[in-house]
């Protein structure tokens, strides 16, 4: 009995010693910690093929791209200043079995004069392939900035980070992302009825209609950061201002035009312009027959830097009235000193990819065009970007000039003043374009993520994301609808479901969009601080 007690006592002493060693190691590894918000890279399937980051949880030591020979099983931390598309591509080619990636972007990267082209290039590399490790994006804070500095010091000192040299350990605790249900989205529309037309009366379908359209959703490698200031916050802001301006013109029977004006904001523009496709499918055929012309607005806030404005069309117009309308756009652009080109691109009906939003209308034989600062269409999933934010992306003055160009050209066409230099929205007049109004809306749109399907008014049960992102998107949609209601009649929200198997709905998405990154600092980082 005594011998047994001695054995138990010795085992307890050994266990105590082991526990002390274990707690000592834990103390060393987790000497200090911090928590930062991070944004998970998008995860989706297209036509059954997996793309994006397929993992969410991570727990490994942190390292840098510069420690090229010491990245095995490391979470590679990549600040904007170190971004290199070739190095990132090499990592993704599985030449080194890394544990994950965390991209750290400076707080002022949207207006700090940084070279953002590497970010755009890396984003397209990321979003167009399957990635088997977790990928996150973070806005720089004091803790992350210190971590990057310490890691650089360790590499410079010849002691690159590893599980044995201390440094930092990064942890994201997250379940495997669940597949999201097919989302229900909304298109918004409102009318300014033409001369002496009562909304809802049979006369409504007897007047010609001009529609102005813009998609309001966004897309980026990290849905929680996809604010799309230019693509297409600029188009949305322009539609709101055009609705405001023309509502003043149409409020007086003496200045009301003989055209119906229809303003449409579509969802799922980033997914093959599915919102426009569904809007056309649901619209009364009699109304569609009255549409003389559709103008889509897309990325109109950057033309001061990228050149001029481009009017993209599917075919040269045969109708004399439309020829004159295109001439008005050119004429007003010249008056406003805006470089302007008409770009002809035939609709490729055999391609599943729709290059421009107006092509959805052209397929229905409706004359349509897209006005954009971009001279060529974006690649699939390439409409907007993490870099599409702030004053470096969108200029309110450029948007204001575009609004005036569109407004004056339409007035000359609708009121029969072709070739005459009239000014319906002259500067200093009661109907002048409001730069302040546009700036306010560009600021709101440029700070609100609106990625399909994460900005849904009523999210599916399987969806989890930060309540702040959801509530801001809901408030934004409600504000837009309320504002349109103050300008026009028959403001409606048309819901539609992206059912699998048709058009843009070949996409399947997975949550989540945000997470918490725990950063544990060990003693190995001390010597370099």
C-alpha positions as CSV (number, residue, x, y, z in Angstrom):
1,X,0.0,0.0,0.0
2,X,2.8,2.4,1.0
3,X,4.6,1.6,-2.3
4,X,1.5,2.4,-4.3
5,X,1.2,5.7,-2.5
6,X,4.8,6.6,-3.2
7,X,4.2,5.7,-6.9
8,X,1.2,8.0,-7.1
9,X,3.1,10.8,-5.3
10,X,6.0,10.6,-7.7
11,X,3.6,10.6,-10.7
12,X,1.8,13.7,-9.2
13,X,5.1,15.5,-8.8
14,X,5.9,14.6,-12.5
15,X,2.5,15.8,-13.6
16,X,3.0,19.1,-11.6
17,X,6.3,19.6,-13.3
18,X,4.9,18.9,-16.7
19,X,2.0,21.3,-16.1
20,X,4.4,24.0,-14.9
21,X,6.5,23.6,-18.1
22,X,3.3,23.6,-20.2
23,X,2.0,26.8,-18.6
24,X,5.4,28.3,-18.9
25,X,5.5,27.6,-22.6
26,X,2.0,29.0,-23.0
27,X,3.0,32.1,-21.2
28,X,6.0,32.5,-23.4
29,X,4.0,32.1,-26.6
30,X,1.0,34.2,-25.5
31,X,2.9,36.9,-23.6
32,X,0.6,39.6,-25.0
33,X,-2.3,39.6,-27.5
34,X,-4.6,41.9,-29.4
35,X,-7.7,41.5,-31.5
36,X,-8.4,43.1,-34.9
37,X,-11.3,43.1,-37.3
38,X,-10.6,41.3,-40.6
39,X,-12.5,40.7,-43.7
40,X,-12.7,37.3,-45.2
41,X,-12.0,36.8,-48.9
42,X,-15.0,35.8,-51.0
43,X,-15.9,32.2,-51.5
44,X,-18.1,31.1,-54.3
45,X,-18.8,28.4,-56.9
46,X,-19.4,29.2,-60.6
47,X,-21.1,26.6,-62.6
48,X,-20.3,24.1,-59.9
49,X,-16.5,24.9,-59.9
50,X,-15.1,26.2,-56.6
51,X,-13.4,29.6,-56.5
52,X,-12.1,31.9,-53.8
53,X,-10.8,31.0,-50.3
54,X,-12.2,27.7,-49.2
55,X,-11.1,27.8,-45.6
56,X,-11.8,30.2,-42.7
57,X,-10.0,29.1,-39.5
58,X,-6.3,29.6,-39.0
59,X,-3.8,29.2,-36.2
60,X,-0.1,29.5,-37.2
61,X,2.9,31.8,-36.8
62,X,3.1,34.9,-38.9
63,X,5.8,35.7,-41.5
64,X,6.5,38.0,-44.5
65,X,6.9,37.5,-48.2
66,X,10.6,38.6,-47.8
67,X,11.2,35.5,-45.7
68,X,10.9,33.5,-48.9
69,X,12.7,30.4,-47.6
70,X,10.9,30.2,-44.3
71,X,7.2,30.3,-45.2
72,X,6.2,26.7,-44.8
73,X,3.0,26.5,-42.6
74,X,3.2,30.3,-42.0
75,X,0.5,32.8,-42.2
76,X,2.0,35.3,-44.7
77,X,1.3,38.9,-43.7
78,X,1.4,41.2,-46.7
79,X,1.3,45.0,-46.2
80,X,0.3,47.1,-49.3
81,X,3.9,48.4,-49.6
82,X,5.2,44.8,-50.1
83,X,2.5,43.7,-52.5
84,X,3.9,41.8,-55.4
85,X,1.6,39.9,-57.8
86,X,4.3,37.5,-58.9
87,X,5.2,36.5,-55.4
88,X,1.5,36.1,-54.4
89,X,1.0,34.0,-57.5
90,X,3.9,31.7,-56.6
91,X,2.4,31.2,-53.1
92,X,-0.9,30.2,-54.7
93,X,0.7,27.8,-57.1
94,X,1.5,25.7,-54.0
95,X,5.3,26.1,-54.4
96,X,5.3,26.7,-50.6
97,X,2.6,25.1,-48.4
98,X,1.5,28.2,-46.5
99,X,-1.2,28.3,-43.8
100,X,-2.9,31.4,-44.9
101,X,-2.6,35.1,-46.0
102,X,-3.5,38.4,-44.3
103,X,-3.3,41.5,-46.5
104,X,-2.8,44.7,-44.4
105,X,-4.0,47.9,-46.0
106,X,-3.3,51.4,-44.6
107,X,-6.2,53.3,-43.3
108,X,-5.7,56.1,-45.8
109,X,-5.0,53.9,-48.8
110,X,-8.1,55.2,-50.5
111,X,-6.8,58.8,-50.5
112,X,-3.1,58.6,-49.5
113,X,-1.6,58.7,-53.0
114,X,-0.6,55.0,-52.9
115,X,0.0,53.0,-56.1
116,X,-3.0,50.7,-56.0
117,X,-2.4,48.9,-59.3
118,X,-0.7,45.9,-57.6
119,X,-3.7,45.6,-55.3
120,X,-6.1,45.5,-58.3
121,X,-3.8,42.9,-60.0
122,X,-3.6,40.7,-56.9
123,X,-7.3,40.9,-56.4
124,X,-8.0,39.5,-59.8
125,X,-5.5,36.7,-59.3
126,X,-7.2,35.9,-56.0
127,X,-10.8,36.1,-57.1
128,X,-10.4,33.9,-60.2
129,X,-9.0,30.7,-58.7
130,X,-9.6,28.2,-55.9
131,X,-7.5,28.9,-52.8
132,X,-7.2,26.1,-50.2
133,X,-6.0,28.4,-47.4
134,X,-7.8,31.2,-45.4
135,X,-7.3,34.6,-46.9
136,X,-8.2,37.8,-45.0
137,X,-7.9,41.6,-45.5
138,X,-7.4,44.0,-42.6
139,X,-7.2,47.8,-42.2
140,X,-3.9,48.7,-40.5
141,X,-4.1,49.7,-36.8
142,X,-1.4,50.2,-34.2
143,X,-1.1,46.6,-33.3
144,X,-0.9,45.3,-36.9
145,X,1.6,48.1,-37.8
146,X,3.8,47.1,-34.9
147,X,3.6,43.4,-35.9
148,X,4.7,44.1,-39.4
149,X,7.6,46.3,-38.1
150,X,8.7,43.5,-35.7
151,X,8.5,40.8,-38.3
152,X,10.6,42.9,-40.7
153,X,13.1,43.4,-37.9
154,X,13.4,39.7,-37.3
155,X,14.0,39.0,-41.0
156,X,16.6,41.7,-41.2
157,X,18.3,40.3,-38.1
158,X,18.7,36.9,-39.7
159,X,16.1,35.2,-37.4
160,X,13.1,34.9,-39.7
161,X,9.8,34.0,-37.9
162,X,9.1,30.3,-37.3
163,X,7.3,28.2,-34.7
164,X,10.6,27.9,-32.7
165,X,11.9,31.5,-32.9
166,X,8.9,33.1,-31.3
167,X,7.5,36.2,-33.0
168,X,3.7,36.3,-33.6
169,X,1.0,33.7,-33.8
170,X,-2.3,34.6,-35.7
171,X,-5.6,32.9,-34.9
172,X,-9.0,33.1,-36.4
173,X,-11.6,30.9,-34.8
174,X,-14.3,30.2,-37.3
175,X,-16.5,27.3,-38.4
176,X,-16.3,26.2,-42.0
177,X,-18.4,28.7,-44.1
178,X,-21.9,27.5,-45.0
179,X,-23.5,27.7,-48.4
180,X,-25.9,30.6,-48.7
181,X,-29.4,30.2,-50.0
182,X,-30.2,31.8,-53.4
183,X,-30.7,35.4,-52.6
184,X,-33.8,37.6,-53.1
185,X,-32.7,41.0,-54.4
186,X,-34.6,44.2,-55.3
187,X,-34.7,46.5,-58.3
188,X,-36.0,50.0,-57.7
189,X,-37.8,52.2,-60.2
190,X,-39.7,55.4,-60.3
191,X,-41.5,57.5,-63.0
192,X,-41.7,61.1,-64.0
193,X,-44.8,61.0,-66.3
194,X,-44.8,63.2,-69.4
195,X,-47.2,66.0,-70.4
196,X,-50.6,65.8,-68.7
197,X,-50.4,62.1,-68.1
198,X,-51.9,60.6,-65.0
199,X,-49.9,57.8,-63.5
200,X,-51.5,54.5,-64.0
201,X,-53.8,55.7,-66.8
202,X,-53.9,54.1,-70.2
203,X,-52.4,57.2,-71.6
204,X,-49.2,56.4,-69.9
205,X,-48.2,53.8,-72.4
206,X,-48.9,56.2,-75.3
207,X,-46.0,58.5,-74.7
208,X,-42.4,57.7,-75.5
209,X,-40.2,56.8,-72.5
210,X,-36.5,57.4,-71.8
211,X,-35.0,55.2,-69.1
212,X,-31.9,55.9,-67.1
213,X,-30.4,52.9,-65.4
214,X,-27.6,52.0,-63.0
215,X,-26.7,49.0,-61.0
216,X,-26.2,49.6,-57.3
217,X,-24.4,46.5,-56.0
218,X,-20.7,46.0,-55.7
219,X,-18.1,43.2,-55.8
220,X,-14.6,42.8,-54.5
221,X,-12.3,40.1,-53.2
222,X,-13.5,40.9,-49.7
223,X,-17.3,41.4,-49.7
224,X,-17.1,43.3,-46.4
225,X,-14.9,45.9,-48.0
226,X,-16.6,46.2,-51.3
227,X,-17.9,49.8,-51.4
228,X,-17.6,50.5,-55.1
229,X,-17.3,54.2,-55.0
230,X,-17.0,54.5,-58.8
231,X,-18.5,51.2,-59.8
232,X,-21.1,52.0,-59.3
233,X,-21.6,54.5,-56.6
234,X,-21.0,57.2,-59.1
235,X,-23.8,55.9,-61.3
236,X,-26.3,55.7,-58.4
237,X,-25.5,59.2,-57.2
238,X,-25.9,60.5,-60.7
239,X,-29.4,58.9,-61.1
240,X,-30.5,60.4,-57.8
241,X,-29.4,63.9,-58.9
242,X,-30.9,63.5,-62.3
243,X,-34.2,62.5,-60.7
244,X,-34.0,65.6,-58.5
245,X,-33.3,67.9,-61.4
246,X,-35.9,66.6,-63.7
247,X,-38.5,66.5,-60.9
248,X,-38.2,70.3,-60.7
249,X,-38.5,70.6,-64.4
250,X,-41.5,68.3,-64.5
251,X,-43.2,69.9,-61.5
252,X,-44.4,72.8,-63.6
253,X,-46.9,71.8,-66.4
254,X,-45.4,74.5,-68.5
255,X,-41.9,72.9,-68.5
256,X,-42.9,69.3,-68.4
257,X,-41.6,67.2,-71.3
258,X,-43.6,65.1,-73.7
259,X,-41.6,62.1,-72.6
260,X,-42.0,59.8,-69.6
261,X,-38.8,59.5,-67.7
262,X,-38.1,56.2,-65.9
263,X,-35.3,55.9,-63.4
264,X,-34.1,52.3,-62.6
265,X,-31.6,51.0,-60.0
266,X,-30.8,47.4,-60.6
267,X,-29.2,44.8,-58.3
268,X,-26.7,42.0,-59.3
269,X,-25.0,44.2,-61.9
270,X,-21.8,42.6,-60.8
271,X,-23.3,39.2,-61.7
272,X,-23.8,39.6,-65.4
273,X,-26.3,42.4,-64.9
274,X,-28.9,39.9,-63.7
275,X,-31.0,42.7,-62.2
276,X,-31.6,44.3,-65.6
277,X,-32.4,40.9,-67.1
278,X,-35.0,40.3,-64.4
279,X,-36.4,43.8,-64.7
280,X,-37.0,43.3,-68.4
281,X,-38.6,39.9,-67.8
282,X,-41.1,41.4,-65.3
283,X,-41.9,44.7,-67.0
284,X,-45.3,45.1,-68.7
285,X,-44.7,44.5,-72.5
286,X,-46.8,47.6,-73.3
287,X,-44.4,49.8,-71.3
288,X,-41.3,48.2,-72.9
289,X,-42.8,49.1,-76.3
290,X,-42.8,52.8,-75.3
291,X,-39.1,52.9,-74.4
292,X,-37.3,54.9,-77.1
293,X,-33.9,54.9,-75.4
294,X,-32.1,53.4,-72.4
295,X,-29.0,55.1,-70.9
296,X,-27.0,53.1,-68.5
297,X,-24.6,54.9,-66.2
298,X,-21.5,52.9,-65.1
299,X,-18.3,54.2,-63.5
300,X,-18.6,57.9,-64.5
301,X,-16.6,59.4,-61.6
302,X,-13.1,58.7,-62.8
303,X,-12.9,60.1,-66.3
304,X,-10.8,63.1,-65.2
305,X,-8.0,60.7,-64.6
306,X,-8.6,58.0,-67.1
307,X,-9.3,60.2,-70.1
308,X,-12.8,61.1,-71.1
309,X,-16.3,59.6,-71.3
310,X,-17.3,56.8,-73.6
311,X,-20.8,56.1,-74.9
312,X,-20.8,52.4,-75.6
313,X,-23.4,51.2,-78.1
314,X,-24.2,47.8,-79.6
315,X,-24.9,49.0,-83.2
316,X,-24.9,52.2,-85.1
317,X,-28.4,53.7,-84.9
318,X,-30.6,53.7,-87.9
319,X,-33.3,55.8,-86.4
320,X,-32.8,59.5,-87.2
321,X,-34.0,60.6,-83.7
322,X,-31.4,58.4,-82.0
323,X,-28.7,59.6,-84.3
324,X,-29.6,63.2,-83.3
325,X,-29.6,62.2,-79.6
326,X,-26.1,60.8,-79.9
327,X,-25.1,64.0,-81.6
328,X,-26.5,66.0,-78.7
329,X,-24.3,64.0,-76.3
330,X,-21.3,64.9,-78.4
331,X,-22.3,68.5,-78.7
332,X,-22.9,69.0,-75.0
333,X,-19.7,67.2,-74.2
334,X,-17.8,69.7,-76.4
335,X,-19.6,72.6,-74.7
336,X,-18.5,71.3,-71.3
337,X,-14.9,70.5,-72.5
338,X,-15.4,66.8,-71.8
339,X,-13.4,64.3,-74.0
340,X,-16.1,62.1,-75.5
341,X,-16.1,59.0,-77.8
342,X,-18.8,56.7,-79.1
343,X,-17.6,53.1,-78.9
344,X,-19.3,50.4,-81.0
345,X,-19.2,46.8,-79.7
346,X,-21.5,44.2,-81.2
347,X,-23.3,42.0,-78.7
348,X,-21.8,38.5,-78.6
349,X,-25.0,36.5,-78.1
350,X,-23.0,33.3,-78.0
351,X,-21.1,34.4,-74.9
352,X,-22.5,33.8,-71.4
353,X,-20.8,37.0,-70.3
354,X,-22.6,40.3,-70.8
355,X,-20.1,43.0,-71.3
356,X,-22.2,46.1,-70.5
357,X,-25.6,46.6,-68.8
358,X,-27.1,48.1,-72.0
359,X,-26.6,44.7,-73.8
360,X,-29.4,43.2,-71.7
361,X,-31.7,45.8,-73.3
362,X,-30.2,45.4,-76.7
363,X,-31.0,41.7,-76.6
364,X,-34.7,42.8,-76.4
365,X,-34.2,45.0,-79.4
366,X,-34.4,48.2,-77.2
367,X,-32.0,50.9,-78.2
368,X,-29.6,51.4,-75.4
369,X,-26.1,52.6,-74.5
370,X,-23.8,52.7,-71.5
371,X,-22.0,55.9,-70.5
372,X,-18.7,55.2,-68.7
373,X,-15.2,56.4,-68.1
374,X,-14.1,52.9,-69.0
375,X,-13.2,52.5,-72.6
376,X,-13.5,48.7,-72.5
377,X,-15.8,46.3,-70.5
378,X,-14.5,44.7,-67.3
379,X,-13.8,41.0,-67.1
380,X,-16.3,38.8,-65.3
381,X,-16.3,39.7,-61.6
382,X,-14.0,42.6,-62.4
383,X,-16.4,45.6,-62.2
384,X,-15.3,46.9,-58.9
385,X,-12.4,46.5,-56.5
386,X,-11.1,46.9,-53.0
387,X,-9.2,49.9,-54.5
388,X,-12.5,51.5,-55.7
389,X,-13.0,53.8,-52.8
390,X,-12.5,57.4,-51.8
391,X,-11.3,60.4,-53.7
392,X,-8.6,58.5,-55.5
393,X,-11.3,56.5,-57.2
394,X,-14.2,59.0,-57.7
395,X,-14.3,62.7,-58.2
396,X,-17.5,64.5,-57.4
397,X,-16.8,67.2,-59.9
398,X,-16.5,64.6,-62.7
399,X,-19.9,63.1,-61.6
400,X,-21.5,66.5,-61.5
401,X,-20.2,67.3,-65.0
402,X,-21.5,64.0,-66.3
403,X,-24.9,64.7,-64.8
404,X,-25.1,68.0,-66.5
405,X,-24.0,66.5,-69.8
406,X,-26.7,63.8,-69.6
407,X,-29.4,66.3,-68.5
408,X,-28.7,68.9,-71.1
409,X,-28.5,66.3,-73.9
410,X,-31.8,64.7,-72.9
411,X,-33.5,68.1,-72.6
412,X,-32.4,69.1,-76.1
413,X,-33.7,65.8,-77.5
414,X,-37.0,65.6,-75.5
415,X,-38.0,69.3,-76.0
416,X,-37.1,69.4,-79.7
417,X,-34.1,71.7,-79.4
418,X,-31.7,69.6,-81.4
419,X,-28.6,71.5,-82.3
420,X,-29.4,74.5,-80.1
421,X,-27.2,75.5,-77.2
422,X,-29.8,75.8,-74.5
423,X,-28.9,75.4,-70.8
424,X,-31.7,73.8,-68.7
425,X,-29.3,73.2,-65.8
426,X,-27.0,76.2,-66.0
427,X,-24.7,76.9,-63.1
428,X,-26.1,79.4,-60.7
429,X,-29.7,78.7,-61.7
430,X,-32.4,77.1,-59.5
431,X,-31.9,73.9,-61.5
432,X,-28.2,73.8,-61.3
433,X,-26.4,70.5,-60.5
434,X,-25.7,70.3,-56.8
435,X,-22.1,69.3,-56.1
436,X,-22.8,69.1,-52.4
437,X,-25.7,66.7,-52.9
438,X,-23.5,64.5,-55.1
439,X,-20.6,64.5,-52.6
440,X,-22.9,63.5,-49.8
441,X,-24.2,60.5,-51.6
442,X,-20.8,59.5,-53.0
443,X,-19.5,59.5,-49.4
444,X,-22.4,57.3,-48.2
445,X,-22.2,54.9,-51.1
446,X,-18.4,54.9,-50.9
447,X,-18.5,53.6,-47.3
448,X,-21.3,51.0,-47.6
449,X,-20.6,47.5,-48.7
450,X,-23.3,46.3,-51.1
451,X,-22.0,42.9,-52.4
452,X,-24.6,40.4,-53.7
453,X,-25.8,38.4,-51.8
454,X,-24.5,39.9,-48.6
455,X,-26.5,43.2,-48.6
456,X,-29.9,41.6,-48.7
457,X,-32.9,43.5,-47.1
458,X,-34.0,40.1,-45.6
459,X,-31.0,37.8,-45.3
460,X,-31.5,34.0,-45.6
461,X,-31.3,32.0,-42.4
462,X,-27.9,30.5,-43.3
463,X,-26.3,34.0,-43.6
464,X,-24.1,35.4,-40.9
465,X,-22.2,38.6,-41.0
466,X,-21.6,41.7,-38.9
467,X,-24.9,43.5,-38.0
468,X,-23.2,46.8,-38.8
469,X,-22.7,45.9,-42.4
470,X,-26.3,44.6,-42.8
471,X,-28.0,47.5,-41.1
472,X,-26.0,50.1,-43.1
473,X,-27.0,48.4,-46.3
474,X,-30.6,48.3,-45.3
475,X,-30.6,51.9,-44.3
476,X,-29.0,52.8,-47.6
477,X,-31.6,51.1,-49.7
478,X,-34.4,52.6,-47.6
479,X,-32.9,56.0,-47.9
480,X,-32.6,55.7,-51.7
481,X,-36.2,54.5,-52.0
482,X,-37.5,57.3,-49.8
483,X,-35.5,60.0,-51.7
484,X,-36.9,58.7,-55.1
485,X,-40.4,58.9,-53.6
486,X,-39.9,62.6,-52.9
487,X,-39.0,63.2,-56.5
488,X,-41.2,61.0,-58.6
489,X,-44.3,58.8,-58.7
490,X,-44.9,55.1,-58.5
491,X,-41.7,54.3,-56.7
492,X,-41.6,50.5,-56.4
493,X,-39.2,47.9,-55.2
494,X,-39.3,44.8,-57.5
495,X,-38.0,41.7,-55.8
496,X,-36.5,38.9,-57.7
497,X,-34.7,35.7,-56.8
498,X,-31.4,34.5,-58.2
499,X,-32.5,30.9,-58.7
500,X,-29.7,28.5,-59.6
501,X,-29.2,27.5,-63.2
502,X,-30.0,30.7,-65.2
503,X,-27.7,33.4,-66.3
504,X,-25.8,35.0,-63.5
505,X,-27.3,32.6,-61.0
506,X,-24.7,30.0,-61.9
507,X,-23.0,31.6,-58.8
508,X,-23.3,30.0,-55.3
509,X,-21.9,32.0,-52.4
510,X,-20.7,31.1,-49.0
511,X,-20.6,33.2,-45.7
512,X,-19.0,34.7,-43.7
513,X,-17.7,38.2,-44.5
514,X,-16.0,39.3,-41.3
515,X,-14.0,37.7,-38.4
516,X,-11.8,38.5,-35.5
517,X,-8.0,38.1,-35.8
518,X,-6.3,37.3,-32.5
519,X,-2.6,38.3,-32.6
520,X,-0.4,36.7,-30.0
521,X,3.1,38.2,-29.5
522,X,5.9,36.1,-28.2
523,X,9.4,37.0,-26.9
524,X,11.0,36.5,-30.3
525,X,9.6,39.8,-31.5
526,X,11.0,41.8,-28.5
527,X,14.6,42.1,-29.7
528,X,13.5,43.9,-32.9
529,X,11.1,46.5,-31.4
